[in-house]
Short mmCIF file of C-alpha atoms in Angstrom, two decimals:
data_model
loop_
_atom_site.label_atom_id
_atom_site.label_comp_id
_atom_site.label_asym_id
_atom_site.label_seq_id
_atom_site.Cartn_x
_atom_site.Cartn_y
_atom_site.Cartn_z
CA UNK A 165 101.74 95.69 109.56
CA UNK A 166 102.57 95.74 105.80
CA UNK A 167 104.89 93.81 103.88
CA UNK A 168 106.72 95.57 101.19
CA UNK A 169 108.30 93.88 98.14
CA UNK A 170 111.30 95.70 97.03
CA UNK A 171 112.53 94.15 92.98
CA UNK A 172 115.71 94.78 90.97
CA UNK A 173 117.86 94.23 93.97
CA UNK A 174 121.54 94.74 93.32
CA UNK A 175 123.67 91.83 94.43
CA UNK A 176 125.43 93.75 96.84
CA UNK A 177 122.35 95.37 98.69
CA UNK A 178 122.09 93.49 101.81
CA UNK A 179 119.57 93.82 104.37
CA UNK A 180 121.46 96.21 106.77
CA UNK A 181 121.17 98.54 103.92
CA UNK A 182 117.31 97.68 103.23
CA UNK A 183 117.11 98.33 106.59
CA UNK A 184 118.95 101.87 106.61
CA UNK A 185 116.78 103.41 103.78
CA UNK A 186 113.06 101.67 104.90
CA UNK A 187 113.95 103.41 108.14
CA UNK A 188 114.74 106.95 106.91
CA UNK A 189 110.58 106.53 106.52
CA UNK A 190 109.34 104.50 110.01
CA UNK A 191 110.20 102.05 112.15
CA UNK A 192 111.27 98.83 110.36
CA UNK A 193 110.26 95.45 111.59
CA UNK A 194 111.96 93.02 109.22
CA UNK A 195 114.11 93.40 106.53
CA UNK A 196 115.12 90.09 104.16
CA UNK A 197 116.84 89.73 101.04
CA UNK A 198 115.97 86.14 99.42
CA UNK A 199 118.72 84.43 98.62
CA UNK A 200 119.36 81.28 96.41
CA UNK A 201 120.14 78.14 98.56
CA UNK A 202 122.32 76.19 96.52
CA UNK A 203 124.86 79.54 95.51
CA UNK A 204 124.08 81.62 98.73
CA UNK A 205 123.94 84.48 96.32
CA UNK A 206 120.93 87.01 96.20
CA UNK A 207 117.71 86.73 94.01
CA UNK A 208 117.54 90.17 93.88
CA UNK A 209 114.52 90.50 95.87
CA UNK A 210 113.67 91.04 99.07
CA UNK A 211 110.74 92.13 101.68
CA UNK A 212 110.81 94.76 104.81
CA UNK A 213 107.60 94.99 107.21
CA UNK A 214 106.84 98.25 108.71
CA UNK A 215 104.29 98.13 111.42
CA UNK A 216 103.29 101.98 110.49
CA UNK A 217 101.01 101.92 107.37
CA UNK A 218 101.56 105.35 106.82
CA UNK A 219 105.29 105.04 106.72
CA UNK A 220 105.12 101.71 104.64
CA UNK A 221 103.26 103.79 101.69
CA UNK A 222 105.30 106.82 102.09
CA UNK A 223 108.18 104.71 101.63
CA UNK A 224 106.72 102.98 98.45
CA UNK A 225 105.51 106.00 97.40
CA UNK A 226 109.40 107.91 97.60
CA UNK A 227 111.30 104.63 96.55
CA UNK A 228 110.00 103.21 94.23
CA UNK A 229 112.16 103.67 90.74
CA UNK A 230 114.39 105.32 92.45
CA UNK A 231 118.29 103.97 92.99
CA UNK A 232 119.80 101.88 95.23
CA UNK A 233 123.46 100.34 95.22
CA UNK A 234 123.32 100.83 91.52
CA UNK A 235 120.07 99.69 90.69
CA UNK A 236 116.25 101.40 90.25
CA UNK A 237 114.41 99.24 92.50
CA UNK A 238 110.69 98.48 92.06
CA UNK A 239 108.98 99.00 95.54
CA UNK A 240 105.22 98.28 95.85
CA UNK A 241 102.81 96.44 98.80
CA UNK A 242 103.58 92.35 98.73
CA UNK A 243 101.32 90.23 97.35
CA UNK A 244 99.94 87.01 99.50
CA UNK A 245 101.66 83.88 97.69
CA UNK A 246 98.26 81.91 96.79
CA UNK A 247 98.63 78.20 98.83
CA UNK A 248 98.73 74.96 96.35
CA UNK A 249 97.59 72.18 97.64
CA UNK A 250 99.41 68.98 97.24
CA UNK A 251 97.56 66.78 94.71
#
């Protein structure tokens, strides 16, 4: 399974349309836009998880810079958040 960061979201993307264009490449998992809990409105990231590692980098690999709803989007593998330990 690989998780896939997808930048430079455009406020109106939502994750029906993440969904749409991660699937033109594989079967999707999960698609999520993170949103902002106090406005509800988008951060203008998001993740999708494709259980196919061969679609996952063919997707990265065909869009990344490229444009969607308005905005080149910056699509690469996600990074593991390091854990922080409470002090």
């Amino acid at each position: 399974m690989k998780r896939i960061y997808i930048g430079n979201l455009s406020f109106n993307t939502t994750e029906e349309n993440l969904n749409e264009t991660f699937g033109a490449f594989g079967e999707v998992f999960s698609a999520s836009i993170k949103m902002d809990k106090i406005t509800g409105q988008s951060k203008g990231f998001g993740f999708v998880e494709m259980p196919d590692d061969d679609a996952a980098f063919s997707a990265i690999r065909e869009l990344n810079g490229k444009e969607l709803d308005g905005r080149k989007v910056r699509v690469s593998i996600a990074e593991e958040k390091p854990v922080q330990r409470k002090r």
